Amino acid sequence: MTCRVILVAPAITPSLRRARFDDGDSIENPGAVALSLPAGRAVSSPSVRCRETAAALGLDAVAEPGLAGLDAGRWRGRTLEEVSAAEPEALVQWLSDPAAAPHGGESVREFCSRVTDWLESTGRATGRTVAVVEPEVVRAVVLHALGAPEAAFWRVDVPPLAATEITGGPGRWNLRLGRTGS
């Protein structure tokens, strides 16, 4: 039997609206969050916005530390505009080199490795997993499923409440575009 993982990005927050590195703020208008999701195991990133989105979707999700968002180090809570003004070279380095971590946090390479470890472990089980996760987790999973280079990380846009599905198992994942409801 195949493993299915449905990744759901969190609902909009003030941080997302301002292009600010997550600082733990709550989602806007939880009552307006609605998606039709199949039954299955439910997990989430440990962030406030992912746990609140999961709850708003009616999921009894378990927070998974391996699904935490990319650690932005000292940039946490700052907007891209602020970081660009204060550390333009560091920002360019971080956005262009997957091994760079000029903010003192996690590099894209380290982050992708952590998310891949979680995915491959989850893929050993059969059935469905619904995961409410940070947009960067979705990016890392998509890159892994497609065998795309880490340099493509910033080329994947993940809007709020986007649902992305992958099927397969360890070593062989398929990206499934356009959910059919089954």
Coordinates of N, CA, C and O in Angstrom, one line a residue:
M1 N 0.8 -1.2 0.0 CA 0.0 0.0 0.0 C 0.9 1.2 0.0 O 2.0 1.3 0.6
T2 N 0.4 2.3 -0.6 CA 1.1 3.5 -0.8 C 0.9 4.5 0.4 O -0.1 4.5 1.0
C3 N 1.9 5.2 0.7 CA 1.8 6.3 1.7 C 1.4 7.6 1.0 O 1.9 7.9 -0.1
R4 N 0.5 8.3 1.6 CA 0.1 9.6 1.1 C 0.3 10.6 2.1 O -0.1 10.5 3.3
V5 N 0.9 11.7 1.7 CA 1.1 12.8 2.6 C 0.5 14.1 2.0 O 0.9 14.4 0.9
I6 N -0.4 14.7 2.7 CA -1.0 15.9 2.2 C -0.5 17.0 3.1 O -0.7 17.0 4.3
L7 N 0.3 17.9 2.5 CA 0.9 19.0 3.2 C 0.0 20.3 3.0 O -0.4 20.6 1.9
V8 N -0.4 20.9 4.1 CA -1.2 22.1 4.1 C -0.4 23.3 4.7 O 0.0 23.2 5.8
A9 N -0.3 24.3 3.9 CA 0.4 25.5 4.4 C -0.5 26.2 5.4 O -1.7 26.2 5.3
P10 N 0.0 27.0 6.4 CA -0.8 27.6 7.4 C -1.6 28.8 6.8 O -1.2 29.3 5.8
A11 N -2.6 29.2 7.5 CA -3.5 30.3 7.2 C -2.6 31.6 7.3 O -1.5 31.6 7.9
I12 N -3.1 32.7 6.7 CA -2.4 33.9 6.7 C -2.2 34.5 8.1 O -3.1 34.3 9.0
T13 N -1.1 35.1 8.4 CA -0.7 35.7 9.6 C -0.2 37.1 9.3 O 0.2 37.4 8.2
P14 N -0.1 38.0 10.3 CA 0.5 39.3 10.1 C 1.9 39.2 9.6 O 2.4 40.0 8.8
S15 N 2.7 38.2 10.1 CA 4.1 38.0 9.6 C 4.1 37.7 8.2 O 4.9 38.3 7.4
L16 N 3.2 36.8 7.7 CA 3.2 36.4 6.3 C 2.8 37.7 5.4 O 3.4 37.9 4.4
R17 N 1.9 38.4 5.9 CA 1.5 39.6 5.2 C 2.6 40.6 5.0 O 2.7 41.3 4.0
R18 N 3.5 40.7 6.0 CA 4.5 41.7 6.0 C 5.9 41.2 5.5 O 6.9 41.8 5.5
A19 N 5.9 39.9 5.0 CA 7.1 39.2 4.6 C 8.1 39.3 5.7 O 9.3 39.7 5.5
R20 N 7.7 38.9 6.9 CA 8.5 38.9 8.1 C 8.8 37.5 8.5 O 7.9 36.6 8.4
F21 N 10.1 37.2 8.9 CA 10.4 35.9 9.4 C 9.5 35.6 10.6 O 9.3 36.5 11.4
D22 N 9.0 34.4 10.6 CA 8.0 34.1 11.6 C 8.5 34.5 13.0 O 9.6 34.2 13.4
D23 N 7.5 35.1 13.8 CA 7.9 35.5 15.1 C 6.8 34.9 16.1 O 6.7 35.4 17.2
G24 N 6.1 33.9 15.7 CA 5.1 33.3 16.5 C 3.8 33.9 16.6 O 3.0 33.6 17.6
D25 N 3.4 34.7 15.6 CA 2.1 35.3 15.7 C 0.9 34.3 15.3 O 1.2 33.3 14.7
S26 N -0.3 34.7 15.7 CA -1.5 33.9 15.4 C -2.0 34.1 14.0 O -1.8 35.1 13.4
I27 N -2.8 33.1 13.6 CA -3.5 33.3 12.3 C -4.6 34.3 12.3 O -5.1 34.6 13.4
E28 N -4.9 34.9 11.2 CA -6.0 35.8 11.1 C -7.3 35.1 10.8 O -7.2 34.1 10.0
N29 N -8.3 35.4 11.4 CA -9.7 34.9 11.1 C -9.7 33.4 11.0 O -10.1 32.8 10.0
P30 N -9.5 32.7 12.2 CA -9.5 31.2 12.2 C -10.9 30.7 11.7 O -10.9 29.6 11.2
G31 N -12.0 31.4 11.9 CA -13.3 30.9 11.5 C -13.4 30.8 10.0 O -14.3 30.1 9.5
A32 N -12.6 31.4 9.2 CA -12.7 31.4 7.8 C -11.8 30.3 7.2 O -11.8 30.1 5.9
V33 N -11.1 29.6 8.0 CA -10.2 28.5 7.5 C -11.1 27.3 7.2 O -11.7 26.7 8.0
A34 N -11.1 26.8 5.9 CA -11.9 25.7 5.5 C -11.2 24.9 4.4 O -10.9 25.6 3.4
L35 N -11.0 23.7 4.5 CA -10.6 22.8 3.5 C -11.2 21.4 3.7 O -11.4 21.0 4.8
S36 N -11.4 20.7 2.7 CA -11.9 19.3 2.8 C -10.7 18.4 2.8 O -10.1 18.3 1.7
L37 N -10.5 17.7 3.9 CA -9.3 16.9 3.9 C -9.7 15.4 4.3 O -10.7 15.3 5.1
P38 N -9.1 14.4 3.7 CA -9.4 13.1 4.1 C -8.9 12.7 5.5 O -8.1 13.4 6.1
A39 N -9.5 11.7 6.0 CA -9.1 11.2 7.4 C -7.8 10.6 7.3 O -7.3 10.1 6.2
G40 N -7.1 10.6 8.4 CA -5.8 10.0 8.5 C -5.0 10.6 9.7 O -5.6 11.3 10.4
R41 N -3.8 10.2 9.8 CA -3.0 10.7 10.9 C -2.7 12.2 10.6 O -2.5 12.6 9.5
A42 N -2.8 13.0 11.7 CA -2.6 14.5 11.5 C -1.4 14.9 12.4 O -1.3 14.6 13.6
V43 N -0.5 15.7 11.7 CA 0.7 16.2 12.4 C 0.8 17.7 12.0 O 0.1 18.1 11.0
S44 N 1.6 18.4 12.7 CA 1.8 19.8 12.3 C 3.2 20.3 12.7 O 3.9 19.6 13.5
S45 N 3.7 21.4 12.1 CA 4.9 22.0 12.5 C 4.5 22.5 13.9 O 3.3 22.8 14.2
P46 N 5.5 22.7 14.8 CA 5.2 23.2 16.2 C 4.9 24.6 16.3 O 4.5 25.1 17.4
S47 N 4.9 25.4 15.2 CA 4.6 26.9 15.3 C 3.2 27.1 15.7 O 2.3 26.3 15.4
V48 N 3.0 28.3 16.3 CA 1.6 28.8 16.6 C 0.7 28.7 15.4 O -0.4 28.2 15.5
R49 N 1.2 29.3 14.3 CA 0.3 29.4 13.1 C -0.1 28.1 12.6 O -1.2 27.9 12.1
C50 N 0.8 27.1 12.6 CA 0.5 25.7 12.1 C -0.5 25.0 13.0 O -1.4 24.4 12.6
R51 N -0.2 25.1 14.4 CA -1.1 24.5 15.3 C -2.5 25.1 15.3 O -3.5 24.4 15.3
E52 N -2.6 26.4 15.1 CA -3.9 27.1 15.1 C -4.6 26.7 13.8 O -5.8 26.5 13.8
T53 N -3.9 26.6 12.7 CA -4.5 26.3 11.4 C -5.0 24.8 11.5 O -6.2 24.6 11.0
A54 N -4.3 23.9 12.0 CA -4.7 22.5 12.2 C -6.0 22.5 13.0 O -7.0 21.8 12.7
A55 N -6.0 23.2 14.1 CA -7.2 23.2 15.0 C -8.4 23.8 14.2 O -9.5 23.3 14.3
A56 N -8.2 24.9 13.4 CA -9.3 25.5 12.7 C -9.8 24.6 11.6 O -11.0 24.7 11.2
L57 N -9.0 23.7 11.1 CA -9.4 22.7 10.2 C -10.0 21.4 10.8 O -10.4 20.5 10.1
G58 N -10.1 21.5 12.2 CA -10.7 20.4 12.9 C -9.8 19.2 13.0 O -10.3 18.0 13.3
L59 N -8.5 19.4 12.9 CA -7.5 18.3 13.0 C -7.0 18.2 14.4 O -6.7 19.2 15.0
D60 N -6.9 17.0 15.0 CA -6.2 16.8 16.2 C -4.8 16.4 16.0 O -4.4 15.3 16.0
A61 N -4.0 17.4 15.6 CA -2.7 17.2 15.1 C -1.6 17.2 16.2 O -1.7 17.9 17.2
V62 N -0.7 16.3 16.0 CA 0.5 16.2 16.9 C 1.6 17.0 16.4 O 1.9 16.9 15.2
A63 N 2.2 17.9 17.2 CA 3.3 18.7 16.8 C 4.5 17.9 16.6 O 4.9 17.1 17.5
E64 N 5.2 18.0 15.4 CA 6.4 17.2 15.1 C 7.6 18.1 15.0 O 7.6 19.0 14.2
P65 N 8.5 18.0 15.9 CA 9.7 18.9 15.9 C 10.5 18.8 14.6 O 11.0 19.8 14.2
G66 N 10.5 17.7 13.9 CA 11.2 17.6 12.6 C 10.6 18.4 11.5 O 11.2 18.7 10.5
L67 N 9.4 18.9 11.8 CA 8.7 19.8 10.8 C 8.7 21.3 11.1 O 8.0 22.1 10.5
A68 N 9.5 21.6 12.1 CA 9.7 23.0 12.5 C 10.2 23.8 11.3 O 10.9 23.3 10.4
G69 N 9.8 25.1 11.2 CA 10.2 25.9 10.1 C 11.7 26.1 10.1 O 12.4 25.8 11.1
L70 N 12.2 26.7 9.0 CA 13.7 27.0 8.9 C 14.1 28.0 10.0 O 13.5 29.0 10.1
D71 N 15.1 27.6 10.7 CA 15.6 28.5 11.8 C 16.3 29.7 11.1 O 17.4 29.6 10.6
A72 N 15.7 30.9 11.2 CA 16.3 32.1 10.6 C 17.2 32.8 11.6 O 17.6 34.0 11.3
G73 N 17.6 32.2 12.7 CA 18.5 32.8 13.6 C 18.2 34.2 14.0 O 17.0 34.5 14.4
R74 N 19.1 35.2 13.9 CA 18.9 36.5 14.4 C 17.9 37.3 13.5 O 17.5 38.4 13.9
W75 N 17.5 36.8 12.4 CA 16.6 37.5 11.5 C 15.1 37.2 11.9 O 14.2 37.9 11.4
R76 N 14.9 36.3 12.8 CA 13.5 36.0 13.3 C 12.8 37.3 13.7 O 13.4 38.1 14.5
G77 N 11.6 37.5 13.2 CA 10.8 38.7 13.6 C 11.1 39.9 12.7 O 10.4 40.9 12.8
R78 N 12.1 39.9 11.9 CA 12.4 41.0 11.0 C 11.8 40.8 9.7 O 11.7 39.7 9.2
T79 N 11.5 41.9 9.0 CA 11.0 41.8 7.6 C 12.2 41.6 6.6 O 13.3 41.9 6.9
L80 N 11.8 41.1 5.4 CA 12.9 41.0 4.4 C 13.4 42.3 4.1 O 14.6 42.5 3.8
E81 N 12.6 43.3 4.1 CA 13.0 44.7 3.8 C 14.1 45.2 4.8 O 15.1 45.8 4.5
E82 N 13.8 44.9 6.1 CA 14.8 45.3 7.2 C 16.1 44.5 7.0 O 17.2 45.1 7.1
V83 N 16.0 43.2 6.8 CA 17.2 42.4 6.6 C 18.0 42.9 5.4 O 19.2 43.0 5.4
S84 N 17.3 43.2 4.3 CA 17.9 43.6 3.1 C 18.6 45.0 3.3 O 19.7 45.2 2.7
A85 N 18.1 45.8 4.1 CA 18.7 47.1 4.3 C 19.9 47.0 5.2 O 20.9 47.7 5.0
A86 N 19.8 46.1 6.2 CA 20.9 46.0 7.2 C 22.0 45.0 6.8 O 23.2 45.3 7.1
E87 N 21.7 44.0 6.1 CA 22.6 43.0 5.7 C 22.4 42.5 4.3 O 22.1 41.3 4.0
P88 N 22.5 43.4 3.3 CA 22.2 43.0 1.9 C 23.1 41.9 1.4 O 22.5 41.0 0.7
E89 N 24.4 41.9 1.6 CA 25.2 40.8 1.1 C 24.9 39.5 1.8 O 24.9 38.4 1.1
A90 N 24.6 39.5 3.1 CA 24.2 38.3 3.8 C 22.9 37.7 3.2 O 22.8 36.5 3.0
L91 N 21.9 38.5 2.9 CA 20.7 38.1 2.4 C 20.8 37.5 1.0 O 20.3 36.4 0.7
V92 N 21.6 38.1 0.2 CA 21.9 37.6 -1.2 C 22.6 36.2 -1.1 O 22.3 35.3 -1.8
Q93 N 23.6 36.1 -0.2 CA 24.3 34.9 0.0 C 23.3 33.8 0.5 O 23.3 32.7 -0.1
W94 N 22.4 34.1 1.4 CA 21.5 33.1 1.9 C 20.5 32.6 0.8 O 20.2 31.5 0.7
L95 N 20.1 33.6 0.0 CA 19.1 33.2 -1.0 C 19.7 32.5 -2.2 O 19.0 31.9 -3.0
S96 N 21.0 32.6 -2.4 CA 21.7 32.0 -3.5 C 22.6 30.8 -3.2 O 22.9 30.0 -4.1
D97 N 22.9 30.6 -2.0 CA 23.8 29.5 -1.6 C 23.1 28.6 -0.6 O 23.0 29.0 0.6
P98 N 22.6 27.4 -0.9 CA 21.9 26.5 0.0 C 22.7 26.1 1.3 O 22.1 25.8 2.3
A99 N 24.0 26.3 1.2 CA 24.8 25.9 2.4 C 25.1 27.1 3.3 O 25.6 26.9 4.4
A100 N 24.7 28.3 2.9 CA 24.9 29.5 3.7 C 23.9 29.6 4.8 O 22.7 29.4 4.7
A101 N 24.4 30.2 6.0 CA 23.5 30.5 7.1 C 24.0 31.7 7.8 O 24.4 31.7 9.0
P102 N 24.1 32.8 7.1 CA 24.7 34.1 7.6 C 23.9 34.6 8.8 O 24.4 35.5 9.5
H103 N 22.7 34.2 9.0 CA 21.9 34.7 10.1 C 22.1 33.9 11.4 O 21.6 34.3 12.5
G104 N 23.0 32.9 11.3 CA 23.4 32.2 12.5 C 22.4 31.0 12.8 O 22.5 30.4 13.9
G105 N 21.4 30.8 11.9 CA 20.5 29.7 12.1 C 20.8 28.5 11.3 O 22.0 28.1 11.2
E106 N 19.8 28.1 10.5 CA 19.9 26.8 9.8 C 20.1 27.2 8.3 O 19.4 28.1 7.8
S107 N 21.0 26.5 7.6 CA 21.1 26.7 6.1 C 19.9 25.9 5.4 O 19.3 25.0 6.0
V108 N 19.6 26.3 4.2 CA 18.6 25.6 3.4 C 19.0 24.1 3.3 O 18.1 23.2 3.4
R109 N 20.3 23.8 3.1 CA 20.7 22.4 3.0 C 20.4 21.6 4.2 O 19.9 20.5 4.2
E110 N 20.8 22.2 5.4 CA 20.5 21.5 6.7 C 19.0 21.3 6.9 O 18.6 20.3 7.3
F111 N 18.2 22.4 6.5 CA 16.8 22.3 6.7 C 16.2 21.2 5.8 O 15.4 20.4 6.3
C112 N 16.6 21.2 4.5 CA 16.1 20.2 3.6 C 16.4 18.8 4.1 O 15.6 17.9 4.0
S113 N 17.6 18.6 4.6 CA 18.0 17.3 5.1 C 17.1 16.9 6.3 O 16.7 15.7 6.4
R114 N 16.8 17.8 7.2 CA 16.0 17.5 8.3 C 14.6 17.1 7.9 O 14.0 16.1 8.3
V115 N 14.0 17.9 6.9 CA 12.6 17.6 6.4 C 12.6 16.2 5.7 O 11.7 15.4 5.8
T116 N 13.7 16.0 4.9 CA 13.8 14.7 4.2 C 13.8 13.5 5.1 O 13.2 12.5 4.9
D117 N 14.6 13.7 6.2 CA 14.6 12.6 7.2 C 13.2 12.3 7.8 O 12.8 11.1 7.9
W118 N 12.4 13.4 8.1 CA 11.1 13.2 8.5 C 10.2 12.5 7.5 O 9.5 11.5 7.8
L119 N 10.3 12.9 6.2 CA 9.5 12.4 5.2 C 9.8 10.9 5.0 O 8.9 10.1 4.9
E120 N 11.1 10.5 4.9 CA 11.5 9.2 4.6 C 11.0 8.3 5.8 O 10.6 7.1 5.6
S121 N 11.1 8.8 7.0 CA 10.6 8.0 8.2 C 9.1 7.8 8.1 O 8.6 6.7 8.3
T122 N 8.4 8.9 7.8 CA 6.9 8.8 7.6 C 6.5 7.9 6.5 O 5.5 7.2 6.6
G123 N 7.3 7.9 5.5 CA 6.9 7.0 4.3 C 7.0 5.5 4.5 O 6.6 4.8 3.7
R124 N 7.6 5.1 5.6 CA 7.7 3.7 5.9 C 6.3 3.2 6.4 O 6.1 2.0 6.4
A125 N 5.4 4.1 6.8 CA 4.0 3.7 7.2 C 3.1 3.8 6.0 O 3.4 4.6 5.0
T126 N 2.0 3.0 6.0 CA 1.1 3.1 4.9 C -0.1 4.0 5.4 O -0.2 4.3 6.6
G127 N -0.9 4.4 4.5 CA -2.1 5.2 4.8 C -1.8 6.7 4.6 O -0.9 7.1 3.9
R128 N -2.7 7.5 5.1 CA -2.6 9.0 4.9 C -2.1 9.7 6.1 O -2.4 9.4 7.2
T129 N -1.3 10.8 5.8 CA -0.9 11.7 6.8 C -1.2 13.1 6.3 O -0.9 13.5 5.2
V130 N -2.0 13.9 7.1 CA -2.2 15.3 6.8 C -1.3 16.1 7.7 O -1.3 15.9 8.9
A131 N -0.5 16.9 7.1 CA 0.5 17.7 7.8 C 0.3 19.2 7.6 O 0.5 19.6 6.4
V132 N 0.0 19.9 8.6 CA -0.1 21.4 8.5 C 1.3 21.9 8.8 O 1.8 21.8 9.9
V133 N 2.0 22.4 7.8 CA 3.4 22.7 7.9 C 3.7 24.1 7.3 O 3.0 24.6 6.5
E134 N 4.9 24.6 7.7 CA 5.4 25.9 7.2 C 5.6 25.8 5.7 O 5.9 24.7 5.2
P135 N 5.5 26.9 5.0 CA 5.7 26.9 3.5 C 7.0 26.3 3.1 O 7.1 25.6 2.1
E136 N 8.1 26.6 3.9 CA 9.4 26.1 3.6 C 9.5 24.6 3.7 O 10.3 23.9 3.0
V137 N 8.7 24.0 4.5 CA 8.6 22.5 4.6 C 8.0 21.9 3.3 O 8.6 21.0 2.8
V138 N 7.0 22.6 2.8 CA 6.4 22.2 1.5 C 7.5 22.3 0.4 O 7.6 21.3 -0.4
R139 N 8.2 23.4 0.4 CA 9.3 23.5 -0.6 C 10.3 22.4 -0.5 O 10.6 21.8 -1.5
A140 N 10.7 22.1 0.7 CA 11.7 21.0 0.9 C 11.2 19.7 0.4 O 11.9 18.9 -0.3
V141 N 9.9 19.4 0.7 CA 9.3 18.1 0.3 C 9.2 18.0 -1.2 O 9.5 17.0 -1.8
V142 N 8.7 19.1 -1.8 CA 8.6 19.1 -3.3 C 9.9 18.9 -4.0 O 10.1 18.1 -4.9
L143 N 11.0 19.6 -3.5 CA 12.3 19.4 -4.1 C 12.8 17.9 -3.9 O 13.3 17.3 -4.9
H144 N 12.5 17.3 -2.8 CA 12.9 16.0 -2.6 C 12.1 15.0 -3.5 O 12.7 14.1 -4.1
A145 N 10.8 15.2 -3.6 CA 10.0 14.3 -4.4 C 10.4 14.4 -5.9 O 10.4 13.4 -6.6
L146 N 10.8 15.6 -6.3 CA 11.2 15.7 -7.7 C 12.7 15.5 -8.0 O 13.1 15.5 -9.2
G147 N 13.4 15.3 -6.9 CA 14.9 15.2 -7.1 C 15.5 16.5 -7.6 O 16.5 16.5 -8.3
A148 N 14.9 17.6 -7.3 CA 15.4 18.9 -7.7 C 16.5 19.4 -6.8 O 16.6 19.1 -5.6
P149 N 17.4 20.2 -7.3 CA 18.5 20.7 -6.5 C 18.0 21.7 -5.4 O 17.0 22.4 -5.6
E150 N 18.8 21.8 -4.4 CA 18.4 22.7 -3.3 C 18.4 24.2 -3.7 O 17.8 25.0 -3.2
A151 N 19.2 24.5 -4.8 CA 19.2 25.8 -5.3 C 17.9 26.3 -5.8 O 17.6 27.5 -6.0
A152 N 17.0 25.3 -6.1 CA 15.6 25.7 -6.5 C 14.6 26.0 -5.4 O 13.5 26.3 -5.6
F153 N 15.1 25.9 -4.2 CA 14.3 26.0 -3.0 C 13.4 27.3 -3.0 O 12.2 27.2 -2.8
W154 N 14.0 28.4 -3.4 CA 13.2 29.7 -3.3 C 12.4 29.9 -4.6 O 11.7 30.9 -4.7
R155 N 12.4 28.9 -5.5 CA 11.6 29.0 -6.7 C 10.2 28.3 -6.6 O 9.4 28.3 -7.6
V156 N 9.9 27.8 -5.4 CA 8.6 27.2 -5.2 C 7.8 28.1 -4.3 O 8.1 28.4 -3.1
D157 N 6.7 28.7 -4.8 CA 5.8 29.5 -4.1 C 4.7 28.7 -3.4 O 4.1 27.8 -4.1
V158 N 4.4 28.9 -2.1 CA 3.5 28.2 -1.4 C 2.5 29.2 -0.7 O 2.8 29.7 0.3
P159 N 1.3 29.4 -1.3 CA 0.4 30.3 -0.7 C -0.3 29.8 0.6 O -0.3 28.5 0.8
P160 N -0.8 30.6 1.4 CA -1.6 30.2 2.6 C -2.7 29.2 2.2 O -3.4 29.3 1.2
L161 N -2.8 28.1 3.0 CA -3.8 27.1 2.9 C -3.7 26.2 1.6 O -4.6 25.5 1.3
A162 N -2.5 26.3 0.9 CA -2.3 25.5 -0.2 C -2.2 24.0 0.2 O -1.5 23.8 1.2
A163 N -2.8 23.1 -0.5 CA -2.7 21.7 -0.2 C -1.8 21.0 -1.2 O -2.1 21.2 -2.4
T164 N -0.7 20.4 -0.8 CA 0.2 19.7 -1.8 C 0.2 18.2 -1.4 O 0.4 17.9 -0.2
E165 N 0.0 17.3 -2.3 CA 0.0 15.9 -2.0 C 1.2 15.2 -2.7 O 1.5 15.4 -3.8
I166 N 1.8 14.3 -1.9 CA 2.8 13.4 -2.5 C 2.4 12.0 -2.1 O 1.7 11.7 -1.1
T167 N 2.8 11.1 -3.0 CA 2.4 9.7 -2.7 C 3.7 8.8 -3.0 O 4.6 9.3 -3.7
G168 N 3.8 7.7 -2.4 CA 4.9 6.8 -2.6 C 5.4 6.3 -1.3 O 4.7 5.8 -0.4
G169 N 6.7 6.4 -1.2 CA 7.4 5.9 0.0 C 8.9 6.2 -0.1 O 9.3 6.8 -1.0
P170 N 9.7 5.7 0.9 CA 11.1 6.1 1.0 C 11.8 5.8 -0.4 O 11.6 4.7 -1.0
G171 N 12.5 6.8 -0.8 CA 13.3 6.7 -2.1 C 12.5 6.9 -3.3 O 13.1 7.0 -4.4
R172 N 11.2 6.9 -3.3 CA 10.3 7.1 -4.5 C 9.1 7.9 -4.1 O 8.1 7.3 -3.7
W173 N 9.1 9.1 -4.4 CA 7.9 10.0 -4.1 C 7.4 10.6 -5.4 O 8.2 10.9 -6.3
N174 N 6.1 10.7 -5.5 CA 5.5 11.4 -6.7 C 4.7 12.6 -6.2 O 4.0 12.5 -5.2
L175 N 4.8 13.7 -6.9 CA 4.0 14.9 -6.6 C 2.7 14.8 -7.3 O 2.7 14.5 -8.5
R176 N 1.6 15.0 -6.6 CA 0.3 14.8 -7.1 C -0.3 16.2 -7.2 O -0.6 16.8 -6.1
L177 N -0.5 16.8 -8.4 CA -1.1 18.1 -8.5 C -2.6 18.0 -8.7 O -3.1 17.1 -9.3
G178 N -3.3 18.9 -8.0 CA -4.8 19.0 -8.2 C -5.4 17.9 -7.4 O -5.6 16.7 -7.9
R179 N -5.8 18.1 -6.2 CA -6.5 17.1 -5.3 C -7.8 16.8 -5.9 O -8.6 17.7 -6.3
T180 N -8.2 15.6 -5.8 CA -9.5 15.1 -6.3 C -10.5 14.9 -5.2 O -11.6 14.5 -5.5
G181 N -10.1 15.0 -4.0 CA -11.0 14.8 -2.9 C -11.0 13.4 -2.3 O -11.6 13.1 -1.3
S182 N -10.2 12.5 -3.0 CA -10.2 11.1 -2.5 C -8.9 10.8 -1.7 O -8.0 11.5 -1.9

